[in-house]
Coordinates of C-alpha atoms in Angstrom, one line a residue:
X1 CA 6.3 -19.1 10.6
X2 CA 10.1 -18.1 10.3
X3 CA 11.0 -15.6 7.7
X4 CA 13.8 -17.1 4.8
X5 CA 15.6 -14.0 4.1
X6 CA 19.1 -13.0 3.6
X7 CA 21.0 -9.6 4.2
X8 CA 19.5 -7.7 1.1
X9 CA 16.0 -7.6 2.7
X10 CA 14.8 -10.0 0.0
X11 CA 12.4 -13.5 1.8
X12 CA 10.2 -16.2 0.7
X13 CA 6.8 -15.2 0.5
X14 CA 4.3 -15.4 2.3
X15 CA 6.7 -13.8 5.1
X16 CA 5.2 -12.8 7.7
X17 CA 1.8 -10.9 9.0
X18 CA 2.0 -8.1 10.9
X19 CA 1.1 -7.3 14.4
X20 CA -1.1 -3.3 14.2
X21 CA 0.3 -0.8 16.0
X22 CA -3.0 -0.7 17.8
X23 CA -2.5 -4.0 19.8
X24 CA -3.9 -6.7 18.1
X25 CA -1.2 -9.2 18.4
X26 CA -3.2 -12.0 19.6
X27 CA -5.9 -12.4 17.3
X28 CA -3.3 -11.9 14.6
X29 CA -0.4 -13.9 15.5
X30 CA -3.8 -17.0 16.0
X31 CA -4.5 -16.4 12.1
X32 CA -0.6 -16.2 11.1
X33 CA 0.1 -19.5 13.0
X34 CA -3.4 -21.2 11.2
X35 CA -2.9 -19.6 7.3
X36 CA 0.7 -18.9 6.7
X37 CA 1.5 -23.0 5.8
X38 CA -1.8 -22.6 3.9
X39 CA -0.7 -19.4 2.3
X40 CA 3.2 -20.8 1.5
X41 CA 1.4 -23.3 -1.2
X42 CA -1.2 -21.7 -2.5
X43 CA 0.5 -18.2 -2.8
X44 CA 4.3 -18.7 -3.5
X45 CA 6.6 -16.0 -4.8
X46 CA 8.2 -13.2 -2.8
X47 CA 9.1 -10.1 -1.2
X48 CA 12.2 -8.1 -2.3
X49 CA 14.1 -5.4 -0.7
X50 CA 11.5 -4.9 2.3
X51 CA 15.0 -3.8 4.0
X52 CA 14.5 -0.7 2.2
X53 CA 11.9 0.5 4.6
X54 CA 12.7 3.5 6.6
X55 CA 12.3 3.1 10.1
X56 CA 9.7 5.3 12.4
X57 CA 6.9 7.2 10.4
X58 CA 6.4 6.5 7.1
X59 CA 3.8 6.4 4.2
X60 CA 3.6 3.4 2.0
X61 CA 2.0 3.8 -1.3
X62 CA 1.2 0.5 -3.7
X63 CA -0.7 0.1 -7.5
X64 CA -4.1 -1.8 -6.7
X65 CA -4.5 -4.9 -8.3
X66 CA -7.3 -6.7 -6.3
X67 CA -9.2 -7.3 -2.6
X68 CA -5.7 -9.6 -1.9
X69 CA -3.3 -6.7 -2.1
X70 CA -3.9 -5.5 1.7
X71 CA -3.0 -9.1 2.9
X72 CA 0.0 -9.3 0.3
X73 CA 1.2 -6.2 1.9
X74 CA 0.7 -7.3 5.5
X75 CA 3.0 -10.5 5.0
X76 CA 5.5 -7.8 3.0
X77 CA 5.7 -5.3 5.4
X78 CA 8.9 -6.6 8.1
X79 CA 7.0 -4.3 11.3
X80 CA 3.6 -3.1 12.2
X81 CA 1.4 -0.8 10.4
X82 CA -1.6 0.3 9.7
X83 CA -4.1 -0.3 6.0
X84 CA -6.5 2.1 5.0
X85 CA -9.4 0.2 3.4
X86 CA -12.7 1.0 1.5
X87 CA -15.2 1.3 4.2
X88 CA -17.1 -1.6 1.9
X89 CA -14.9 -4.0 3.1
X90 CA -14.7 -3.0 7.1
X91 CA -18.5 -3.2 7.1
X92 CA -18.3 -6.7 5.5
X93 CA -19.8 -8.9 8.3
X94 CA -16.8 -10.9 10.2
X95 CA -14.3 -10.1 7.8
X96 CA -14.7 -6.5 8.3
X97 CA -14.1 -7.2 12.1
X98 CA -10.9 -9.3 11.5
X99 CA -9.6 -6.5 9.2
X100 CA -10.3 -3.8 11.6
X101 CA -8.3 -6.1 14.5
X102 CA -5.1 -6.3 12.1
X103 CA -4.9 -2.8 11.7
X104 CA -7.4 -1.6 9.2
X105 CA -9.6 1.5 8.9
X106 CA -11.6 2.1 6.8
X107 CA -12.0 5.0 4.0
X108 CA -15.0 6.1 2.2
X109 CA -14.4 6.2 -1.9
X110 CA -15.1 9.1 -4.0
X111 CA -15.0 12.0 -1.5
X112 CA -12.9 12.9 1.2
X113 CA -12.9 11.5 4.6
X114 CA -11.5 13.3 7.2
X115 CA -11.8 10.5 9.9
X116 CA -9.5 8.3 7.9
X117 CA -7.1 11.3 6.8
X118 CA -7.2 11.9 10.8
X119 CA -6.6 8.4 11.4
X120 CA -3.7 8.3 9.3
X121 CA -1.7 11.1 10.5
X122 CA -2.5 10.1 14.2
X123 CA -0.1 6.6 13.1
X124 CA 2.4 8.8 11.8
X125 CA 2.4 10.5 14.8
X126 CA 2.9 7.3 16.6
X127 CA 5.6 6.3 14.9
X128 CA 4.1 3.8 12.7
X129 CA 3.5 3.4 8.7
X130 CA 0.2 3.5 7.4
X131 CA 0.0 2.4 3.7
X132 CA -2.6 3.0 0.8
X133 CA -3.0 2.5 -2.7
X134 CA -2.9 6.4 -4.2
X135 CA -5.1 4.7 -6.9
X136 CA -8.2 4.8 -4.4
X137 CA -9.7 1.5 -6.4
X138 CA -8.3 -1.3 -8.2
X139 CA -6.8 -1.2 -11.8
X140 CA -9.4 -2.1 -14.6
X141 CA -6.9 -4.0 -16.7
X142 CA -3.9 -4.4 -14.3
X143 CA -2.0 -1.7 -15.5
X144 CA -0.8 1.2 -13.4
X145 CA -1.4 4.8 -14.8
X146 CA -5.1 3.8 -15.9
X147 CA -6.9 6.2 -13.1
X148 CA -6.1 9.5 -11.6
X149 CA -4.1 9.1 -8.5
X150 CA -6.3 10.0 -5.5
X151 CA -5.1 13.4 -3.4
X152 CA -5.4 10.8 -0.2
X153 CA -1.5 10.2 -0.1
X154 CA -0.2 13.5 -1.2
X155 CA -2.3 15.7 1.4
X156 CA -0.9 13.2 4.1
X157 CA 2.8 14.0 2.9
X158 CA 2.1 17.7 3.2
X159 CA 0.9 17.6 6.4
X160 CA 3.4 14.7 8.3
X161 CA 6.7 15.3 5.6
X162 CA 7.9 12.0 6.0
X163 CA 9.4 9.4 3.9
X164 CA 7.1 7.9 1.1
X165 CA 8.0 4.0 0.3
X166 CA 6.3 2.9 -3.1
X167 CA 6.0 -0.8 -3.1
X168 CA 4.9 -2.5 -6.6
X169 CA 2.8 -6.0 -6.3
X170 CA 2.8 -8.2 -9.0
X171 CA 0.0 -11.0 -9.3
X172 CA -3.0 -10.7 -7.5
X173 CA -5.1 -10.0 -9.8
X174 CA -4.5 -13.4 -11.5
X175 CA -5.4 -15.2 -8.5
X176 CA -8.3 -13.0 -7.1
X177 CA -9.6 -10.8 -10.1
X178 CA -12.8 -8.2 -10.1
X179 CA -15.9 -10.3 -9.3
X180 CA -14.0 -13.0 -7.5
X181 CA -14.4 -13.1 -3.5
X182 CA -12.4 -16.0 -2.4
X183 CA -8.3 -16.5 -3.6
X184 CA -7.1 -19.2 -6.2
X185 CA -3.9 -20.4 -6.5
X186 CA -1.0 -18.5 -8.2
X187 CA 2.1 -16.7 -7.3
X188 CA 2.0 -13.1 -6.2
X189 CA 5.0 -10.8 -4.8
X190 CA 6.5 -7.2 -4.2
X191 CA 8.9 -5.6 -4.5
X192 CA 9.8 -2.3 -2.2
X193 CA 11.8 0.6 -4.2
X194 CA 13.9 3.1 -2.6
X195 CA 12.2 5.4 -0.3
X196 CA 11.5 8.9 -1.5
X197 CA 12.4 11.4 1.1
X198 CA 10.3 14.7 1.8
X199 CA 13.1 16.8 0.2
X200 CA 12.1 15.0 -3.0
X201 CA 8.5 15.6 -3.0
X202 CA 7.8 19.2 -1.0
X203 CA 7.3 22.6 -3.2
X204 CA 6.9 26.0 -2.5
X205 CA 4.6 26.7 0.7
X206 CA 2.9 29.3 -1.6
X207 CA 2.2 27.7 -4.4
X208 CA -1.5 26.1 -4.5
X209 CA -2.3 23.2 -2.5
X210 CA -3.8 21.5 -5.9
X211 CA -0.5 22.3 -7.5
X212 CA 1.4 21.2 -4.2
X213 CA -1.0 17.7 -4.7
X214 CA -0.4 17.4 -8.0
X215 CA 3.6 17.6 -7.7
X216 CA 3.7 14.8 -4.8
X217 CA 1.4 13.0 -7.0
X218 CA 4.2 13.1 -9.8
X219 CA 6.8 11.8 -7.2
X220 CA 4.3 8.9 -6.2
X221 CA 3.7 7.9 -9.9
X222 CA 7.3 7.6 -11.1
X223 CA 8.2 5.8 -8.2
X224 CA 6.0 3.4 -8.7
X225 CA 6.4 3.0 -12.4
X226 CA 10.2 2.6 -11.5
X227 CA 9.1 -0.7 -9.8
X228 CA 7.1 -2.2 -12.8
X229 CA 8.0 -3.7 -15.7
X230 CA 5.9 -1.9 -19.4
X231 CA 3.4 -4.6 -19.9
X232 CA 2.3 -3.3 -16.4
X233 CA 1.8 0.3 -16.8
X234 CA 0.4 2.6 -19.6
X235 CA 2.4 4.2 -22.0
X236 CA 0.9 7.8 -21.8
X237 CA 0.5 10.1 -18.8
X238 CA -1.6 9.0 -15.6
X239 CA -4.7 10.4 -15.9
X240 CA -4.6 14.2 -14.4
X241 CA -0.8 14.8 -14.3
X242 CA -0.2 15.5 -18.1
X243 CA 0.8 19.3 -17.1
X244 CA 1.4 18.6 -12.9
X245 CA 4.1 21.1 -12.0
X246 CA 6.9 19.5 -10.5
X247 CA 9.1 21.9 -8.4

């Protein structure tokens, strides 16, 4: 399926899916050619601004709506990368298989994992995004700033300074809430922001690393607050950044 899109970097949803930088283009470009008509009328909306994407490395951070946001971001994102994704879902009988061939690893909730930190940097290092949702699980209500933000995407910064791209989706938990295992119909979309350059986000070698987290953290959570409208995010502090220095 062609892209509609014009020279602001805003298309038609569902766009595109991406091949992963791994080399699954095959198997992928099979299940864009068979869902993406499928896709176009049950899931219309769009994608705005994906021009905004910096190109080589880069670490693309979203609010977590539902099980749907890693495909919404694979049609958004306009060049391969790769999706970190709770291990629950990669151990998922064929569907883990398919995810892991279009450029998913997986991630273990709740505690750190240093294979899929590893993972991450080594697609930096190659040149490639690799995108997560800083809020580690989905939203409660749909609102952003309900949940601490994860330390996932902020050690990953501090180790591979590159450009962080917050991306806002809108929608998917209407069409695939909590509970719900299959997609309904409904309109979903997202919209990219401007990228946030290391100069914007790195502090003082010397200051401690939980204060160095807790400062990208900030960056991360205005930037994606930026993207959404009120209704969508809370009014007070995200949890765990009330006093975050910010240098």
């Amino acid at each position: 399926m062609t892209p509609v899109a014009d020279m602001s970097g805003q298309s038609a949803f569902p766009c595109r899916l991406i091949h992963d930088p791994a080399g699954a283009g095959r198997r992928l470009q099979f299940w864009k050619d068979l869902i993406s008509p499928l896709g176009c009328w049950l899931w219309g909306g769009e994608v705005r601004d994906w021009a905004r994407l910096p190109v080589g490395p880069v670490i693309v951070v979203a609010n977590h709506l539902s099980t749907f946001d890693t495909l919404l971001l694979g049609w958004a994102m306009p060049r391969p990368a790769a999706f970190m994704a709770k291990s629950e879902i990669i151990e998922w009988p064929v569907v883990g298989a398919e995810a892991v061939r279009v450029g998913g690893f997986p991630a273990r909730r709740g505690r750190g994992d240093q294979t899929a930190y590893l993972t991450s940097l080594a697609v930096l290092d190659a040149g490639h995004p690799v995108v997560l949702h800083p809020e580690g699980s989905r939203s409660p209500d749909g609102r952003f700033g309900m949940q601490r933000l994860r330390s996932g995407a902020a050690r990953i910064a501090l180790a591979r300074p590159v450009p962080i791209q917050p991306v806002a989706l809108f929608g998917t938990d209407g069409m695939m809430p909590r509970g719900r295992f299959t997609p309904g119909r409904g309109t979903v979309s997202a919209q990219f922001g401007e990228p946030i350059r290391p100069e914007a986000y790195l502090t003082p070698e010397d200051w401690p690393l939980a204060d160095r987290i807790r400062a990208v953290n900030v960056t991360i959570d205005r930037a994606i607050r930026s993207l959404l409208p009120p209704h969508l995010q809370t009014e007070g502090p995200t949890p765990g950044l009330e006093t975050a220095p910010v240098g």
